N, CA, C and O atoms as a MOPAC input file, in Angstrom:
PM7 MOZYME 1SCF
protein

 N    -53.01600 1    72.07100 1   -28.89900 1
 C    -51.78700 1    72.20800 1   -29.37000 1
 C    -50.51300 1    72.98100 1   -28.62800 1
 O    -50.77100 1    73.77600 1   -27.72400 1
 N    -49.45600 1    72.79400 1   -28.93000 1
 C    -48.25900 1    73.49500 1   -28.25500 1
 C    -47.19200 1    73.55100 1   -29.85400 1
 O    -47.01500 1    72.68900 1   -30.71600 1
 N    -46.55000 1    75.22500 1   -29.69000 1
 C    -45.90800 1    75.23700 1   -30.32000 1
 C    -44.43500 1    76.34800 1   -30.05200 1
 O    -44.32800 1    77.32900 1   -29.31600 1
 N    -43.38800 1    75.66900 1   -31.03100 1
 C    -42.28000 1    75.67300 1   -30.22800 1
 C    -41.02400 1    76.09700 1   -31.52100 1
 O    -40.95000 1    75.63100 1   -32.65700 1
 N    -40.26600 1    76.97600 1   -30.96000 1
 C    -39.07600 1    77.42200 1   -31.87700 1
 C    -37.87100 1    76.30000 1   -31.67300 1
 O    -37.81100 1    75.51600 1   -30.72600 1
 N    -37.02600 1    76.38500 1   -32.65000 1
 C    -35.58200 1    75.88500 1   -32.46100 1
 C    -34.94400 1    77.03500 1   -33.32500 1
 O    -35.36200 1    77.49800 1   -34.38600 1
 N    -33.86800 1    77.36600 1   -32.63000 1
 C    -32.76600 1    77.98500 1   -33.42100 1
 C    -31.76500 1    76.85900 1   -34.15300 1
 O    -31.48700 1    75.72900 1   -33.75100 1
 N    -31.31300 1    77.55600 1   -35.37800 1
 C    -30.50800 1    76.44700 1   -35.88100 1
 C    -29.21600 1    76.54100 1   -36.44700 1
 O    -29.02200 1    77.69500 1   -36.83000 1
 N    -28.27500 1    75.81100 1   -36.65000 1
 C    -27.51800 1    75.94100 1   -37.00700 1
 C    -26.86200 1    75.85200 1   -38.92900 1
 O    -27.63600 1    75.15400 1   -39.58400 1
 N    -26.04100 1    76.23900 1   -39.52100 1
 C    -26.05700 1    75.25300 1   -41.22900 1
 C    -27.17600 1    75.45400 1   -41.60900 1
 O    -27.41100 1    74.34700 1   -42.09400 1
 N    -28.36400 1    76.22300 1   -41.81600 1
 C    -29.18900 1    76.73000 1   -42.67100 1
 C    -28.56500 1    77.84800 1   -43.96700 1
 O    -28.36100 1    79.03200 1   -43.69800 1
 N    -28.34100 1    77.35000 1   -45.19400 1
 C    -27.45100 1    77.60400 1   -46.18000 1
 C    -28.64100 1    78.33500 1   -46.87300 1
 O    -28.79100 1    79.54300 1   -47.05400 1
 N    -29.51300 1    77.20600 1   -47.24100 1
 C    -30.10600 1    77.22100 1   -48.69400 1
 C    -31.66700 1    77.31500 1   -48.60300 1
 O    -32.25400 1    77.10800 1   -47.54100 1
 N    -32.33700 1    77.65200 1   -49.81500 1
 C    -33.80700 1    77.48900 1   -49.98000 1
 C    -34.15200 1    76.04200 1   -50.04900 1
 O    -35.34800 1    75.79500 1   -49.89500 1
 N    -33.32200 1    74.99900 1   -50.25600 1
 C    -33.57800 1    73.70900 1   -50.49000 1
 C    -33.50700 1    73.11400 1   -48.83100 1
 O    -34.26900 1    72.39100 1   -48.18900 1
 N    -32.37600 1    73.70600 1   -48.54000 1
 C    -32.78500 1    73.33000 1   -46.40000 1
 C    -34.45400 1    73.20800 1   -46.12800 1
 O    -35.06900 1    72.22900 1   -45.70600 1
 N    -34.91800 1    74.39600 1   -46.47400 1
 C    -36.33900 1    74.40700 1   -45.53500 1
 C    -37.27800 1    73.73800 1   -46.29700 1
 O    -38.34900 1    73.52100 1   -45.73000 1
 N    -37.14800 1    73.33500 1   -47.49300 1
 C    -38.10700 1    72.26800 1   -48.04100 1
 C    -37.66700 1    70.41400 1   -47.41900 1
 O    -38.39400 1    69.42200 1   -47.35600 1
 N    -36.18900 1    70.59900 1   -47.05400 1
 C    -36.31900 1    69.36000 1   -46.66500 1
 C    -36.57700 1    69.26100 1   -45.15300 1
 O    -36.93400 1    68.14300 1   -44.78200 1
 N    -36.46300 1    70.24300 1   -44.17400 1
 C    -36.94300 1    70.73200 1   -42.54300 1
 C    -38.41600 1    70.09400 1   -42.67900 1
 O    -38.87400 1    69.04500 1   -42.22500 1
 N    -39.11100 1    71.31700 1   -43.63300 1
 C    -40.55800 1    71.65700 1   -43.43200 1
 C    -41.25300 1    70.34700 1   -44.07100 1
 O    -42.44300 1    70.11500 1   -43.85800 1
 N    -40.22800 1    69.27100 1   -45.08100 1
 C    -41.10900 1    68.29100 1   -45.62000 1
 C    -40.94500 1    66.53700 1   -44.63800 1
 O    -41.41300 1    65.41400 1   -44.82500 1
 N    -40.13800 1    67.08700 1   -43.72400 1
 C    -39.69500 1    65.65200 1   -43.15800 1
 C    -40.46200 1    66.19300 1   -41.55100 1
 O    -41.20000 1    65.34900 1   -41.04300 1
 N    -40.32600 1    67.29800 1   -40.92100 1
 C    -41.02400 1    67.60800 1   -39.44900 1
 C    -42.81300 1    67.46800 1   -39.90900 1
 O    -43.51500 1    66.58600 1   -39.41600 1
 N    -43.28400 1    68.36300 1   -40.78800 1
 C    -44.29400 1    68.32700 1   -41.42700 1
 C    -45.37900 1    66.99400 1   -41.79300 1
 O    -46.60400 1    66.98900 1   -41.91600 1
 N    -44.56900 1    66.11000 1   -41.88400 1
 C    -45.23300 1    64.95700 1   -42.03700 1
 C    -44.82300 1    63.72200 1   -40.99600 1
 O    -44.68000 1    62.51900 1   -41.21300 1
 N    -44.70800 1    64.41600 1   -39.92200 1
 C    -44.21700 1    63.69500 1   -38.13200 1
 C    -45.90800 1    63.61700 1   -38.02100 1
 O    -46.66900 1    64.37700 1   -38.61900 1
 N    -46.30100 1    62.55500 1   -37.14300 1
 C    -47.90700 1    62.16600 1   -36.54400 1
 C    -47.39700 1    63.45100 1   -35.94300 1
 O    -46.22800 1    63.83500 1   -35.94400 1
 N    -48.78900 1    64.25700 1   -35.26100 1
 C    -48.76800 1    64.97200 1   -34.39300 1
 C    -48.69300 1    66.45700 1   -34.83100 1
 O    -49.38700 1    67.32800 1   -34.30600 1
 N    -47.64900 1    66.73000 1   -36.00400 1
 C    -46.97100 1    68.08700 1   -36.31000 1
 C    -48.46100 1    68.36700 1   -37.17400 1
 O    -49.09900 1    67.60300 1   -37.89900 1
 N    -48.73600 1    69.88000 1   -36.74500 1
 C    -49.50100 1    70.06300 1   -37.66700 1
 C    -49.28300 1    71.18900 1   -38.42200 1
 O    -50.05000 1    71.45900 1   -39.34600 1
 N    -48.01200 1    72.12300 1   -38.05900 1
 C    -47.36100 1    72.91600 1   -39.04700 1
 C    -46.35100 1    72.70500 1   -38.90400 1
 O    -46.09600 1    72.31300 1   -37.76500 1
 N    -44.99200 1    72.82000 1   -40.00900 1
 C    -43.45500 1    72.76300 1   -39.84700 1
 C    -43.14700 1    74.39600 1   -40.55700 1
 O    -43.45100 1    74.78200 1   -41.68600 1
 N    -42.80600 1    74.76400 1   -40.02300 1
 C    -42.49200 1    76.39300 1   -40.47000 1
 C    -41.00700 1    76.52500 1   -40.49400 1
 O    -40.56300 1    75.93000 1   -39.51300 1
 N    -39.79000 1    77.20600 1   -41.40500 1
 C    -38.35800 1    77.34900 1   -41.56100 1
 C    -38.62000 1    78.83500 1   -41.80300 1
 O    -39.49400 1    79.22500 1   -42.57700 1
 N    -37.94100 1    79.52300 1   -41.21000 1
 C    -37.76100 1    81.33200 1   -41.48500 1
 C    -36.37100 1    81.48500 1   -41.50200 1
 O    -35.68700 1    81.95400 1   -40.59200 1
 N    -35.83300 1    80.89100 1   -43.03300 1
 C    -34.63300 1    81.81400 1   -43.26500 1
 C    -33.77200 1    81.94300 1   -42.90500 1
 O    -32.84200 1    81.28100 1   -42.44300 1
 N    -34.18800 1    83.50700 1   -43.22900 1
 C    -33.51200 1    84.93300 1   -42.41000 1
 C    -32.98600 1    84.69000 1   -41.23500 1
 O    -31.88700 1    85.17200 1   -40.96200 1
 N    -33.79800 1    83.75800 1   -40.16700 1
 C    -33.46600 1    84.03100 1   -38.93000 1
 C    -32.81500 1    82.43000 1   -38.07400 1
 O    -32.41900 1    82.04300 1   -36.97400 1
 N    -33.07200 1    81.90700 1   -39.55500 1
 C    -32.09600 1    80.16100 1   -38.96500 1
 C    -33.23000 1    79.43500 1   -37.97500 1
 O    -32.95900 1    78.35500 1   -37.44900 1
 N    -34.38400 1    80.02300 1   -37.77500 1
 C    -35.40100 1    79.34400 1   -37.14000 1
 C    -36.37400 1    77.99200 1   -37.09400 1
 O    -36.11200 1    77.35800 1   -38.11700 1
 N    -36.88400 1    77.64300 1   -36.70600 1
 C    -37.65900 1    76.63300 1   -37.46600 1
 C    -39.34900 1    76.87200 1   -36.10500 1
 O    -39.29800 1    77.01200 1   -34.88300 1
 N    -40.38100 1    76.83200 1   -36.86600 1
 C    -41.38600 1    77.21600 1   -35.82700 1
 C    -42.41400 1    75.83600 1   -36.13900 1
 O    -42.71200 1    75.73200 1   -37.32900 1
 N    -42.98100 1    74.78400 1   -35.23200 1
 C    -43.26400 1    73.85700 1   -35.45800 1
 C    -44.77600 1    74.35500 1   -34.08100 1
 O    -44.61400 1    74.94800 1   -33.01400 1
 N    -46.22500 1    73.77800 1   -34.74000 1
 C    -47.26200 1    73.30300 1   -33.88800 1
 C    -47.68400 1    72.02100 1   -33.91700 1
 O    -48.01200 1    71.42200 1   -34.94100 1
 N    -47.68500 1    71.46100 1   -32.50900 1
 C    -47.55000 1    69.70800 1   -32.49000 1
 C    -48.72900 1    69.60800 1   -31.20000 1
 O    -49.07000 1    70.44200 1   -30.36200 1
 N    -49.06200 1    68.54400 1   -31.39300 1
 C    -49.96400 1    67.79000 1   -30.63500 1
 C    -49.14800 1    66.86600 1   -29.66500 1
 O    -48.85900 1    65.73300 1   -30.04800 1
 N    -48.67600 1    67.40700 1   -28.13600 1
 C    -47.88200 1    66.88400 1   -27.43500 1
 C    -48.61900 1    65.77500 1   -27.32800 1
 O    -47.85500 1    65.18600 1   -26.56300 1
 N    -49.42600 1    65.08500 1   -27.47600 1
 C    -50.20300 1    63.60600 1   -26.82700 1
 C    -49.54600 1    62.76800 1   -27.97200 1
 O    -49.59000 1    61.55000 1   -27.80300 1
 N    -48.87900 1    63.27800 1   -29.23500 1
 C    -48.37300 1    62.43000 1   -29.89800 1
 C    -47.16400 1    62.27200 1   -30.69600 1
 O    -46.75200 1    61.50500 1   -31.56600 1
 N    -46.70700 1    63.42700 1   -29.97800 1
 C    -44.85100 1    64.05600 1   -30.53000 1
 C    -44.31800 1    64.94700 1   -29.57300 1
 O    -44.98400 1    65.89200 1   -29.15200 1
 N    -43.13300 1    64.71000 1   -29.18700 1
 C    -42.71000 1    65.78500 1   -27.95000 1
 C    -42.10400 1    66.52400 1   -29.12300 1
 O    -42.17000 1    66.32900 1   -30.33700 1
 N    -41.25200 1    67.78900 1   -28.09000 1
 C    -40.42000 1    68.94400 1   -28.70100 1
 C    -39.00100 1    67.82300 1   -28.79400 1
 O    -38.35300 1    67.65700 1   -29.82800 1
 N    -38.82700 1    67.40300 1   -27.99400 1
 C    -37.54000 1    66.37100 1   -28.23900 1
 C    -37.56100 1    65.24000 1   -29.71400 1
 O    -36.69400 1    64.58800 1   -30.29500 1
 N    -38.31100 1    65.34600 1   -29.80700 1
 C    -38.92400 1    64.00800 1   -30.99100 1
 C    -38.69000 1    64.95000 1   -32.66600 1
 O    -38.34100 1    64.52100 1   -33.76600 1
 N    -39.04300 1    66.26500 1   -32.23300 1
 C    -38.82700 1    67.48300 1   -33.34400 1
 C    -37.61800 1    68.06700 1   -33.00000 1
 O    -37.73700 1    69.22400 1   -33.40300 1
 N    -36.73500 1    67.97100 1   -32.59000 1
 C    -35.28300 1    68.48600 1   -32.38100 1
 C    -34.49200 1    67.05500 1   -32.95100 1
 O    -33.55800 1    67.16300 1   -33.74500 1
 N    -35.05000 1    65.45900 1   -32.37600 1
 C    -34.04200 1    64.82200 1   -32.87800 1
 C    -33.78900 1    64.86500 1   -34.40700 1
 O    -32.68200 1    65.03200 1   -34.92000 1
 N    -35.04500 1    64.67900 1   -35.11800 1
 C    -35.49500 1    64.49600 1   -36.60800 1
 C    -34.75300 1    65.79000 1   -36.77100 1
 O    -33.65000 1    65.50000 1   -37.23300 1
 N    -34.84000 1    66.86600 1   -36.63000 1
 C    -34.39600 1    68.30800 1   -36.87800 1
 C    -32.21800 1    67.87000 1   -37.47800 1
 O    -31.54700 1    68.16900 1   -38.46500 1
 N    -32.00000 1    67.24300 1   -36.46200 1
 C    -30.73600 1    67.01000 1   -36.08800 1
 C    -30.47600 1    65.37500 1   -37.05300 1
 O    -29.38500 1    65.36200 1   -37.62400 1
 N    -31.13000 1    64.39900 1   -37.21100 1
 C    -30.53500 1    63.57200 1   -37.90800 1
 C    -30.75300 1    64.13900 1   -39.43700 1
 O    -30.24900 1    63.38100 1   -40.26700 1
 N    -31.50100 1    65.50400 1   -40.09500 1
 C    -31.25700 1    66.21800 1   -41.00300 1
 C    -30.26000 1    66.68100 1   -41.39300 1
 O    -30.29100 1    66.88500 1   -42.60700 1
 N    -29.26300 1    66.98200 1   -40.86200 1
 C    -27.87100 1    67.28700 1   -40.47800 1
 C    -28.39500 1    68.78600 1   -40.41500 1
 O    -28.42000 1    69.36800 1   -41.49900 1
 N    -28.82500 1    69.50400 1   -39.27400 1
 C    -28.64100 1    70.61000 1   -38.95300 1
 C    -29.03600 1    70.91000 1   -37.76000 1
 O    -30.22800 1    71.02500 1   -37.47700 1
 N    -28.00100 1    71.08200 1   -36.85900 1
 C    -27.62300 1    71.28200 1   -35.37900 1
 C    -29.05900 1    72.35700 1   -35.23400 1
 O    -29.75900 1    72.87100 1   -36.10600 1
 N    -29.12800 1    72.42900 1   -33.47200 1
 C    -30.17600 1    72.51800 1   -32.77700 1
 C    -29.44700 1    73.65000 1   -32.00100 1
 O    -28.60000 1    73.10700 1   -31.29200 1
 N    -29.42600 1    74.93100 1   -31.84900 1
 C    -28.69000 1    75.65600 1   -30.96300 1
 C    -29.57500 1    75.92800 1   -29.59000 1
 O    -29.04400 1    76.07600 1   -28.48900 1
 N    -30.80900 1    75.96600 1   -29.78800 1
 C    -31.44400 1    76.23600 1   -28.76600 1
 C    -33.31400 1    76.21000 1   -29.27800 1
 O    -34.18600 1    76.44900 1   -28.44200 1

């Protein structure tokens, strides 16, 4: 398992948290997805054999939240 953090833009409300955690958390290979609203970061723990960090980034960005780093 690997853990990665992404810095986001445009994280403006608590419903954003549910949207991101729900979508990323249901991806095959993702053990946990946690959004930290105050710092606008997403922390994900995932199985690198099933999903890549680029897959996670793409999914977050498709939801409308640009990943800064």
